[in-house]
Coordinates of C-alpha atoms in Angstrom, one line a residue:
Chain A
M490 CA 0.0 0.0 0.0
I491 CA 2.9 2.3 0.7
A492 CA 4.5 3.3 -2.6
R493 CA 3.5 0.1 -4.3
G494 CA 3.9 1.7 -7.7
D495 CA 7.6 1.5 -8.3
G496 CA 8.1 -1.2 -5.7
R497 CA 10.4 0.9 -3.5
P498 CA 9.1 1.8 -0.1
D499 CA 8.5 5.4 0.8
R500 CA 10.4 5.7 4.1
R501 CA 8.7 8.8 5.4
A502 CA 5.2 7.3 4.8
L503 CA 6.4 4.0 6.3
L504 CA 7.6 5.8 9.5
L505 CA 4.3 7.7 9.7
A506 CA 2.3 4.5 9.3
G507 CA 4.4 2.8 11.9
G508 CA 3.8 5.7 14.3
R509 CA 0.1 5.6 13.6
G510 CA 0.1 1.8 14.2
A511 CA 1.8 2.2 17.5
L512 CA -0.6 4.9 18.6
R513 CA -3.5 2.8 17.6
L514 CA -2.1 -0.2 19.4
S515 CA -1.5 1.7 22.6
V516 CA -5.0 3.3 22.4
A517 CA -6.4 -0.2 22.0
A518 CA -4.4 -1.6 24.9
G519 CA -5.5 1.3 27.1
A520 CA -9.2 0.8 26.1
L521 CA -8.8 -3.0 26.8
Y522 CA -7.4 -2.3 30.3
V523 CA -10.2 0.2 31.1
V524 CA -12.9 -2.1 29.8
G525 CA -11.4 -5.1 31.6
T526 CA -11.2 -3.2 34.9
A527 CA -14.7 -1.9 34.5
I528 CA -16.0 -5.5 34.0
R529 CA -14.0 -6.8 36.9
R530 CA -15.2 -4.1 39.3
G531 CA -18.6 -3.7 37.8
A532 CA -21.0 -6.2 36.5
L533 CA -19.0 -9.4 37.1
A534 CA -18.1 -8.4 40.7
R535 CA -21.7 -8.7 41.8
P536 CA -22.0 -10.9 44.9
L537 CA -23.9 -14.1 44.7
E538 CA -27.6 -14.0 45.4
E539 CA -27.6 -17.1 47.5
S540 CA -26.2 -16.8 51.0
A541 CA -22.5 -17.6 50.6
T542 CA -22.4 -19.6 53.8
G543 CA -24.4 -22.4 52.2
V544 CA -22.3 -22.6 49.1
L545 CA -19.3 -24.9 48.7
R546 CA -16.9 -25.5 45.9
P547 CA -16.2 -29.1 44.9
P548 CA -13.3 -30.9 46.4
G549 CA -9.8 -29.9 45.3
A550 CA -10.9 -26.4 44.1
L551 CA -8.2 -23.8 43.8
D552 CA -8.4 -20.6 45.8
E553 CA -11.4 -18.5 44.7
P554 CA -9.8 -15.9 42.4
E555 CA -7.6 -18.6 40.8
F556 CA -10.5 -21.0 40.5
L557 CA -12.6 -18.4 38.7
A558 CA -9.8 -17.7 36.3
A559 CA -8.8 -21.3 35.5
C560 CA -12.3 -23.0 35.4
I561 CA -13.5 -23.2 31.8
R562 CA -17.1 -23.8 32.8
C563 CA -17.4 -27.1 30.9
N564 CA -20.0 -29.2 32.9
L565 CA -17.6 -32.2 33.3
C566 CA -17.4 -32.2 37.1
A567 CA -21.2 -32.0 37.4
E568 CA -21.6 -34.9 34.9
A569 CA -19.0 -37.0 36.7
C570 CA -20.5 -36.4 40.1
D571 CA -21.8 -39.6 41.8
T572 CA -24.5 -38.0 44.0
G573 CA -25.4 -35.2 41.7
C574 CA -24.5 -32.7 44.4
I575 CA -22.4 -30.6 42.0
R576 CA -24.6 -27.9 40.4
L577 CA -23.6 -25.2 38.0
F578 CA -24.3 -21.5 38.5
G579 CA -26.9 -20.0 36.1
P580 CA -26.4 -17.1 33.8
A581 CA -27.5 -14.4 36.3
E582 CA -24.5 -15.0 38.5
G583 CA -22.0 -12.9 36.7
R584 CA -18.5 -14.2 36.9
H585 CA -19.7 -17.4 38.7
T586 CA -21.8 -18.4 35.7
G587 CA -21.2 -22.0 34.7
T588 CA -18.9 -22.7 37.7
P589 CA -19.7 -25.7 40.0
F590 CA -21.0 -25.4 43.5
I591 CA -22.5 -27.6 46.2
V592 CA -25.3 -26.8 48.5
A593 CA -24.7 -29.5 51.2
E594 CA -28.0 -28.9 52.9
E595 CA -29.8 -30.2 49.8
R596 CA -27.3 -32.8 48.6
A597 CA -23.8 -33.4 50.0
C598 CA -20.6 -34.7 48.5
N599 CA -19.8 -38.3 49.2
L600 CA -16.1 -37.7 48.5
C601 CA -15.9 -40.0 45.4
L602 CA -13.5 -37.4 43.9
A603 CA -14.5 -38.2 40.4
C604 CA -14.8 -34.5 39.7
T605 CA -11.1 -33.9 40.6
E606 CA -10.1 -36.8 38.2
V607 CA -12.2 -35.5 35.3
C608 CA -11.4 -31.7 35.5
P609 CA -9.6 -30.8 32.3
S610 CA -8.6 -27.3 33.4
G611 CA -6.8 -28.2 36.7
S612 CA -9.1 -25.9 38.6
L613 CA -10.2 -28.9 40.6
F614 CA -6.8 -30.2 41.7
P615 CA -6.5 -34.0 42.1
V616 CA -6.6 -35.0 45.8
E617 CA -4.7 -38.1 46.8
D618 CA -6.9 -39.1 49.7
A619 CA -10.4 -38.1 50.7
S620 CA -9.2 -37.1 54.1
L621 CA -7.0 -34.4 52.6
V622 CA -10.0 -32.6 51.0
R623 CA -10.8 -29.1 52.5
M624 CA -14.1 -27.9 51.2
G625 CA -14.9 -26.1 54.5
T626 CA -15.4 -26.8 58.1
A627 CA -18.6 -27.9 59.9
L628 CA -19.9 -25.5 62.6
V629 CA -22.4 -26.6 65.2
D630 CA -25.1 -24.1 66.4
E631 CA -25.5 -25.0 70.1
R632 CA -29.0 -23.4 70.3
L633 CA -30.4 -25.4 67.4
C634 CA -28.8 -28.9 67.9
V635 CA -31.3 -31.1 69.8
S636 CA -28.5 -33.0 71.6
L637 CA -26.9 -29.8 72.8
N638 CA -30.0 -27.7 73.6
G639 CA -31.5 -30.5 75.7
T640 CA -34.6 -31.2 73.6
G641 CA -33.5 -34.7 72.5
V642 CA -30.9 -37.2 71.7
C643 CA -29.8 -37.4 68.0
G644 CA -26.4 -38.2 66.7
A645 CA -27.4 -38.1 63.0
C646 CA -24.3 -36.0 62.0
H647 CA -21.9 -38.5 63.7
T648 CA -23.6 -41.4 61.9
A649 CA -23.3 -39.6 58.5
C650 CA -19.7 -38.4 58.9
P651 CA -17.3 -40.4 56.7
L652 CA -14.5 -39.6 59.2
K653 CA -16.4 -40.7 62.3
N654 CA -14.6 -40.2 65.6
E655 CA -11.9 -38.1 63.8
A656 CA -13.8 -35.1 62.4
I657 CA -16.9 -35.5 64.7
T658 CA -16.8 -37.1 68.1
Q659 CA -19.8 -37.6 70.3
G660 CA -20.3 -36.6 74.0
N661 CA -23.2 -36.6 76.4
R662 CA -26.6 -37.3 74.8
N663 CA -24.7 -37.8 71.4
A664 CA -23.8 -34.2 71.4
P665 CA -21.3 -33.6 68.4
T666 CA -17.9 -31.9 68.6
V667 CA -16.3 -31.0 65.3
H668 CA -12.5 -31.2 65.0
E669 CA -11.4 -28.6 62.5
D670 CA -8.1 -30.2 61.7
A671 CA -9.8 -33.4 60.5
C672 CA -13.1 -32.1 59.0
V673 CA -13.0 -32.2 55.2
G674 CA -16.2 -30.1 54.8
C675 CA -18.1 -32.7 52.7
G676 CA -21.4 -31.6 54.3
L677 CA -22.8 -35.1 54.8
C678 CA -23.5 -34.1 58.4
E679 CA -25.4 -31.0 57.3
E680 CA -27.5 -33.1 54.9
A681 CA -28.3 -35.6 57.6
C682 CA -29.1 -33.0 60.3
I683 CA -32.6 -33.5 61.5
V684 CA -33.2 -29.8 62.3
H685 CA -35.1 -28.2 59.5
D686 CA -35.4 -24.6 58.2
R687 CA -31.9 -23.9 59.4
K688 CA -29.6 -26.8 60.0
A689 CA -27.9 -27.1 63.4
I690 CA -24.6 -28.2 61.8
R691 CA -23.5 -26.3 58.7
V692 CA -20.4 -26.4 56.6
V693 CA -18.7 -23.0 56.1
S694 CA -16.2 -22.8 53.2
G695 CA -14.4 -19.7 54.3
R696 CA -14.3 -18.6 50.7
S697 CA -15.3 -15.1 49.7
F698 CA -17.9 -15.3 46.9
A699 CA -18.5 -11.6 47.0
Chain B
M1061 CA -30.9 -35.7 -8.7
K1062 CA -27.4 -36.5 -7.6
L1063 CA -26.8 -39.0 -4.9
P1064 CA -25.2 -37.4 -1.8
K1065 CA -21.4 -38.0 -1.6
P1066 CA -20.3 -40.3 1.2
L1067 CA -18.2 -37.6 2.8
Q1068 CA -21.2 -35.4 3.2
V1069 CA -23.2 -38.2 4.6
G1070 CA -20.4 -38.9 7.1
R1071 CA -20.3 -35.2 8.0
R1072 CA -24.0 -34.9 8.6
S1073 CA -23.9 -38.1 10.6
V1074 CA -21.2 -36.8 12.9
Q1075 CA -23.0 -33.5 13.3
L1076 CA -26.2 -35.2 14.2
A1077 CA -24.4 -37.6 16.6
V1078 CA -22.8 -34.5 18.3
I1079 CA -26.2 -32.9 18.8
A1080 CA -27.7 -36.2 20.1
L1081 CA -24.9 -36.6 22.5
T1082 CA -25.1 -33.0 23.7
V1083 CA -28.7 -33.8 24.8
L1084 CA -28.1 -37.3 26.0
I1085 CA -25.0 -36.8 28.1
P1086 CA -26.7 -34.6 30.7
V1087 CA -29.7 -37.0 30.8
A1088 CA -27.3 -40.0 31.3
A1089 CA -25.5 -38.1 34.1
R1090 CA -28.9 -37.6 35.8
Y1091 CA -29.7 -41.2 35.2
A1092 CA -26.5 -42.3 36.8
N1093 CA -27.2 -40.1 39.8
Y1094 CA -30.6 -41.7 40.3
L1095 CA -29.3 -45.2 39.8
S1096 CA -26.4 -44.6 42.2
A1097 CA -28.8 -43.3 44.8
R1098 CA -31.2 -46.2 44.2
Q1099 CA -33.9 -43.8 43.2
L1100 CA -34.2 -44.7 39.5
D1101 CA -37.3 -46.9 39.6
D1102 CA -39.0 -44.3 41.7
A1103 CA -38.0 -41.5 39.3
I1104 CA -39.1 -43.4 36.2
E1105 CA -42.5 -44.2 37.9
R1106 CA -43.0 -40.6 39.0
F1107 CA -42.0 -39.0 35.7
D1108 CA -44.0 -41.6 33.7
G1109 CA -45.4 -40.4 30.4
S1110 CA -43.4 -37.1 30.5
V1111 CA -40.3 -36.0 28.6
Q1112 CA -38.2 -36.8 31.7
G1113 CA -39.6 -40.3 32.0
H1114 CA -39.2 -41.1 28.4
S1115 CA -35.6 -39.8 28.3
L1116 CA -34.6 -41.8 31.4
A1117 CA -36.2 -44.9 29.9
L1118 CA -34.4 -44.3 26.6
V1119 CA -31.0 -44.0 28.3
D1120 CA -31.9 -47.0 30.5
G1121 CA -32.7 -49.2 27.5
A1122 CA -29.5 -48.1 25.6
L1123 CA -27.2 -48.7 28.5
R1124 CA -28.7 -52.1 29.3
L1125 CA -28.1 -53.0 25.7
A1126 CA -24.6 -51.7 25.7
T1127 CA -23.6 -53.5 28.9
G1128 CA -25.4 -56.7 28.2
A1129 CA -27.6 -56.3 31.3
E1130 CA -31.1 -57.9 31.3
S1131 CA -33.4 -55.6 29.4
G1132 CA -36.9 -54.6 30.1
D1133 CA -38.7 -53.7 33.3
V1134 CA -36.5 -55.8 35.7
E1135 CA -34.4 -54.5 38.5
L1136 CA -30.6 -54.5 37.8
R1137 CA -28.5 -56.9 39.7
G1138 CA -25.6 -55.5 41.8
D1139 CA -22.9 -56.1 39.2
E1140 CA -25.1 -55.0 36.4
R1141 CA -25.9 -51.8 38.2
E1142 CA -22.2 -51.0 38.6
A1143 CA -21.6 -51.7 35.0
V1144 CA -24.5 -49.5 33.8
I1145 CA -23.4 -46.6 36.1
L1146 CA -19.9 -46.9 34.7
A1147 CA -21.2 -47.0 31.1
A1148 CA -23.4 -44.0 31.7
R1149 CA -20.4 -42.0 32.7
N1150 CA -18.1 -43.2 29.8
V1151 CA -18.9 -40.2 27.7
R1152 CA -19.3 -36.9 29.4
G1153 CA -18.9 -33.2 28.8
S1154 CA -19.7 -31.2 25.7
T1155 CA -17.9 -29.9 22.6
W1156 CA -16.1 -27.4 24.9
S1157 CA -14.4 -30.3 26.7
L1158 CA -15.3 -33.9 26.3
E1159 CA -14.2 -37.0 28.1
L1160 CA -14.5 -40.1 25.9
F1161 CA -13.8 -43.4 27.6
G1162 CA -11.1 -41.8 29.7
L1163 CA -9.7 -39.8 26.8
T1164 CA -10.0 -36.0 27.4
L1165 CA -10.5 -33.8 24.4
T1166 CA -10.5 -30.1 25.2
D1167 CA -11.1 -27.1 22.9
P1168 CA -7.7 -25.4 22.4
L1169 CA -9.5 -22.1 22.9
A1170 CA -10.5 -23.3 26.4
A1171 CA -6.9 -24.0 27.4
L1172 CA -5.7 -20.8 25.9
E1173 CA -8.1 -18.5 27.6
S1174 CA -7.8 -20.4 30.9
A1175 CA -4.0 -20.0 30.7
F1176 CA -4.4 -16.3 29.9
A1177 CA -7.0 -15.6 32.7
S1178 CA -5.1 -17.4 35.4
R1179 CA -1.7 -16.5 33.9
T1180 CA -0.6 -20.1 34.5
A1181 CA -0.1 -22.9 32.1
R1182 CA -1.4 -26.1 33.6
R1183 CA -0.1 -29.5 32.4
V1184 CA -3.6 -31.2 32.4
M1185 CA -4.6 -28.7 29.7
F1186 CA -1.9 -29.7 27.3
V1187 CA -2.9 -33.3 27.6
G1188 CA -6.5 -32.5 26.7
I1189 CA -5.8 -30.3 23.7
L1190 CA -3.2 -32.5 22.1
I1191 CA -5.5 -34.4 19.7
P1192 CA -7.7 -31.4 18.7
L1193 CA -4.5 -29.4 18.1
L1194 CA -2.9 -32.0 15.9
G1195 CA -6.2 -32.6 14.0
T1196 CA -6.6 -28.9 13.3
I1197 CA -3.0 -28.5 12.1
L1198 CA -3.3 -31.4 9.7
L1199 CA -6.9 -31.1 8.5
G1200 CA -7.7 -27.4 9.1
R1201 CA -10.8 -26.0 10.7
V1202 CA -12.7 -29.4 10.5
F1203 CA -14.0 -28.8 14.0
C1204 CA -16.2 -26.0 12.6
S1205 CA -17.6 -28.1 9.7
W1206 CA -17.8 -31.5 11.4
I1207 CA -18.3 -31.1 15.1
C1208 CA -19.4 -27.5 16.2
P1209 CA -23.1 -27.8 17.2
A1210 CA -23.5 -24.1 16.4
G1211 CA -22.0 -24.7 12.9
F1212 CA -24.7 -27.3 12.3
L1213 CA -27.3 -24.8 13.5
L1214 CA -25.9 -22.1 11.3
E1215 CA -26.0 -24.3 8.2
I1216 CA -29.7 -23.9 8.4
T1217 CA -29.2 -20.2 7.7
G1218 CA -28.2 -21.1 4.2
F1219 CA -31.7 -22.6 3.7
L1220 CA -33.4 -19.7 5.3
R1221 CA -31.5 -17.3 3.0
R1222 CA -32.7 -19.3 0.0
V1223 CA -36.2 -18.9 1.3
L1224 CA -35.7 -15.1 1.6
R1225 CA -34.4 -15.0 -1.9
F1226 CA -37.4 -17.0 -3.1
L1227 CA -39.6 -14.4 -1.5
E1228 CA -37.6 -11.7 -3.3
L1229 CA -36.4 -10.2 0.0
R1230 CA -32.8 -10.1 -0.8
P1231 CA -30.7 -11.0 2.2
G1232 CA -27.7 -8.8 2.9
R1233 CA -24.2 -9.8 1.8
V1234 CA -22.1 -8.0 4.4
R1235 CA -18.4 -8.9 4.3
L1236 CA -16.3 -8.0 7.3
W1237 CA -12.6 -7.7 7.2
H1238 CA -11.0 -11.1 7.1
G1239 CA -8.7 -10.4 10.0
N1240 CA -11.6 -9.7 12.3
N1241 CA -11.5 -13.2 13.9
Y1242 CA -7.9 -12.8 14.9
L1243 CA -8.6 -9.3 16.3
L1244 CA -11.5 -10.6 18.4
L1245 CA -9.5 -13.6 19.5
G1246 CA -6.7 -11.3 20.6
L1247 CA -9.0 -8.9 22.3
G1248 CA -10.8 -11.7 24.1
L1249 CA -7.6 -13.2 25.3
G1250 CA -6.2 -9.8 26.4
L1251 CA -9.5 -9.1 28.2
S1252 CA -9.4 -12.5 29.9
A1253 CA -5.9 -11.7 31.2
V1254 CA -6.9 -8.2 32.4
V1255 CA -10.2 -9.3 34.0
G1256 CA -8.8 -12.6 35.3
L1257 CA -11.8 -14.5 33.9
P1258 CA -12.1 -16.7 30.8
I1259 CA -14.3 -14.2 28.8
L1260 CA -14.4 -16.0 25.5
G1261 CA -16.3 -19.0 26.8
Y1262 CA -19.3 -16.6 27.4
V1263 CA -19.6 -15.8 23.6
Y1264 CA -18.2 -18.9 22.0
P1265 CA -21.1 -21.0 20.7
P1266 CA -19.6 -24.5 21.1
A1267 CA -19.1 -23.7 24.8
L1268 CA -22.5 -22.1 25.1
V1269 CA -24.6 -24.8 23.5
G1270 CA -23.3 -27.5 25.9
R1271 CA -23.8 -25.3 28.9
E1272 CA -27.2 -24.2 27.8
V1273 CA -28.4 -27.8 27.2
H1274 CA -27.0 -29.0 30.5
N1275 CA -28.7 -26.2 32.3
G1276 CA -32.0 -26.7 30.6
I1277 CA -32.0 -30.4 31.3
T1278 CA -31.0 -30.0 34.9
V1279 CA -33.8 -27.4 35.4
M1280 CA -36.3 -29.7 33.7
F1281 CA -35.4 -32.6 36.0
D1282 CA -35.3 -30.4 39.1
R1283 CA -38.8 -29.2 38.3
A1284 CA -39.9 -32.8 37.7
E1285 CA -38.7 -33.7 41.2
D1286 CA -40.9 -30.8 42.5
G1287 CA -43.9 -32.4 40.6
L1288 CA -43.7 -30.2 37.5
V1289 CA -43.2 -32.9 34.9
G1290 CA -43.2 -32.3 31.2
F1291 CA -41.2 -30.1 28.8
S1292 CA -40.2 -26.7 30.2
A1293 CA -38.3 -23.8 28.7
A1294 CA -37.6 -22.5 32.2
G1295 CA -34.0 -23.6 31.9
L1296 CA -33.3 -21.6 28.8
T1297 CA -31.4 -18.5 29.4
V1298 CA -30.0 -15.4 27.7
T1299 CA -27.6 -17.8 25.9
S1300 CA -30.5 -19.0 23.8
W1301 CA -31.3 -15.5 22.7
F1302 CA -27.7 -14.9 21.9
L1303 CA -27.6 -18.0 19.7
L1304 CA -30.9 -17.0 18.1
A1305 CA -29.4 -13.5 17.4
I1306 CA -26.4 -15.0 15.7
V1307 CA -28.8 -17.1 13.4
L1308 CA -30.9 -14.0 12.6
V1309 CA -27.8 -11.9 11.9
E1310 CA -26.5 -14.6 9.5
V1311 CA -29.8 -14.9 7.7
A1312 CA -30.2 -11.1 7.3
F1313 CA -26.7 -9.8 6.8
G1314 CA -24.5 -12.5 5.4
S1315 CA -23.9 -16.2 5.1
R1316 CA -21.8 -17.6 8.0
I1317 CA -20.8 -14.1 9.0
W1318 CA -20.3 -15.2 12.6
C1319 CA -18.1 -18.2 11.7
R1320 CA -16.1 -16.2 9.1
S1321 CA -15.5 -12.9 10.7
L1322 CA -16.6 -12.9 14.4
C1323 CA -16.1 -16.3 16.1
P1324 CA -12.9 -16.3 18.2
G1325 CA -12.6 -20.0 18.0
G1326 CA -12.9 -19.7 14.2
G1327 CA -10.0 -17.4 14.3
L1328 CA -7.9 -19.7 16.4
F1329 CA -8.6 -22.7 14.2
T1330 CA -8.0 -20.7 11.0
A1331 CA -4.6 -19.7 12.3
L1332 CA -3.8 -23.2 13.4
G1333 CA -5.0 -24.8 10.2
A1334 CA -3.2 -22.2 7.9
F1335 CA -0.7 -24.8 6.8
R1336 CA -3.1 -27.8 6.7
L1337 CA -2.2 -30.8 4.6
V1338 CA -5.6 -31.5 3.2
R1339 CA -7.1 -28.9 0.9
V1340 CA -9.7 -28.6 -1.8
K1341 CA -7.9 -28.5 -5.2
R1342 CA -9.3 -27.8 -8.6
D1343 CA -8.4 -29.6 -11.8
D1344 CA -8.1 -26.9 -14.4
K1345 CA -8.7 -29.3 -17.3
S1346 CA -12.1 -30.6 -16.3
C1347 CA -13.4 -27.4 -14.6
T1348 CA -15.9 -25.5 -16.8
Q1349 CA -16.1 -22.4 -14.5
C1350 CA -19.8 -23.1 -14.0
G1351 CA -19.8 -21.5 -10.6
E1352 CA -21.8 -24.2 -8.7
C1353 CA -19.0 -24.3 -6.0
V1354 CA -19.2 -20.6 -5.4
V1355 CA -23.0 -20.9 -4.8
A1356 CA -22.4 -23.9 -2.5
C1357 CA -19.7 -22.4 -0.4
E1358 CA -21.2 -21.0 2.8
M1359 CA -18.0 -19.3 3.7
G1360 CA -18.2 -17.1 0.6
L1361 CA -15.1 -18.5 -1.0
S1362 CA -14.5 -19.2 -4.7
P1363 CA -13.0 -22.7 -5.3
M1364 CA -13.6 -21.9 -9.0
L1365 CA -11.0 -19.2 -8.8
D1366 CA -8.8 -21.3 -6.5
R1367 CA -9.7 -19.0 -3.7
T1368 CA -9.9 -21.5 -0.9
G1369 CA -7.6 -19.8 1.5
V1370 CA -7.2 -20.0 5.3
E1371 CA -10.9 -19.5 5.9
C1372 CA -12.0 -22.7 4.3
D1373 CA -13.2 -25.2 6.8
N1374 CA -12.9 -28.3 4.5
C1375 CA -16.6 -29.0 4.7
G1376 CA -16.5 -30.4 1.2
K1377 CA -19.8 -28.8 0.0
C1378 CA -18.1 -27.5 -3.1
V1379 CA -16.6 -30.9 -3.9
A1380 CA -20.0 -32.5 -3.5
N1381 CA -21.7 -29.9 -5.7
C1382 CA -19.1 -29.8 -8.5
S1383 CA -20.9 -31.0 -11.6
D1384 CA -17.6 -31.5 -13.5
D1385 CA -15.8 -33.6 -10.8
A1386 CA -13.1 -31.0 -11.0
L1387 CA -12.8 -30.4 -7.3
A1388 CA -11.4 -32.9 -4.8
F1389 CA -9.6 -33.1 -1.5
R1390 CA -6.0 -33.5 -2.1
M1391 CA -2.9 -33.8 0.1
V1392 CA -0.7 -30.8 -0.2
G1393 CA 2.4 -31.8 -2.1
S1394 CA 0.6 -34.5 -4.0
E1395 CA 0.4 -32.4 -7.1
R1396 CA 4.1 -31.4 -7.0
R1397 CA 4.9 -35.1 -6.7
A1398 CA 2.6 -36.0 -9.6
R1399 CA 4.3 -33.3 -11.8
K1400 CA 7.7 -34.7 -10.9
E1401 CA 6.5 -38.2 -11.8
A1402 CA 5.2 -36.9 -15.1
V1403 CA 8.5 -35.2 -16.0
R1404 CA 10.4 -38.4 -15.3

């Protein structure tokens, strides 16, 4: 395009074109940065509508910002899930859209770890042993637990726990005690808890979904 | 009336199989969940006569047949149950990332944008994209013409455009700059890196279709569990409108305008397949310059003038429509070799 006629390049025009190209490129890069930051701080930074305390990521998930960056939103973990506890966020959830989550109260993870084996992006990191999983920690609400508030004798959480006597031990009237260092946060206790409306034992992920 | 060419029959079969799998995989996943929780018989009974019931029964029949389990309305024995659950999970995922009997096939675009967004290259990704990458380098953008579910959907636009032309409503023939794909691909990857999120997966149809279908089927089964059996569009989201918008734009403004000039994956595959070994070649002696191939080409290329550059997705429509048998797929280099032979 520049001095194509005689085949020899016009140096001045070439230099000008180069300058214009560099200018355009830097303007484009600047615009990209502004738009990207706006997206990150604006629409996609919206917190989740569901209360974040009830939401867990599947086993082996990277830390939250890294997880959101690496996850390719491909459905594989949800389709590999044995219990069907892994669900995918719908399109109204901004940057979380298409990423997997677990609401243990409805259906808990049985630690089959199929999701960590199938994940093609490495955002669910393979975990060697189920006892090394850290999805969260179970917390007992003493006012709601029937064994602790004196309204009955239960022990459902202890029965459901895959790490019985390590993560949950039982005391008087089957009252549960959670041991944070051993609890994997699978949520089977929360699913089994007989207290309705608001479970007496809940797994908290400690992740910030905001 | 010409008989359809075997290659086109094969291509259509693969496309239809991809669409069928896209729908069946989430159903099979749900089926495996029910079977694993010993709730399958209960579910089939409760959803009886509805879409959900029929689809579970279909998957049930197919998997019993595949695993050699006793068919019909009998309960599965312990070992049969295990085998059927395993079989149900043999194929999972979508065209974005698929696991096929333990073999992972991931879209190279997925790996690329994940690497950009997280600014980390993870080894698992490279394992998954190996086969698609090699396939594209050797055969060109065949993903677009053989596998992409949106590509299949968009081939309908050719028919709709013919209908418009028949009604004498001339559809537009907008041609965008050919480098647009690369520009959008670069912009998307740059944006992914800045935002720290894989942005392209939210506009890339092969990723959207799988996610949308999975979401729709999940919602349909969830509603069925709440007693709302039957077909429901409640799970369809803004993604469906986006896909519909692409179809309408292609019908109104230009054949395959999305695939040719807008799709970021199209850009990536075009670049990867730039030096593909299999190309459409024209035999100058038998070609009568009738122009059938130009009409047939949805990408707006002219095989008649040997203009089958990087954009060509090797769909073979021009080859199938050539009335002089002048067009054929040839290995690059075969002509040169033939010429050398002739000289000798």
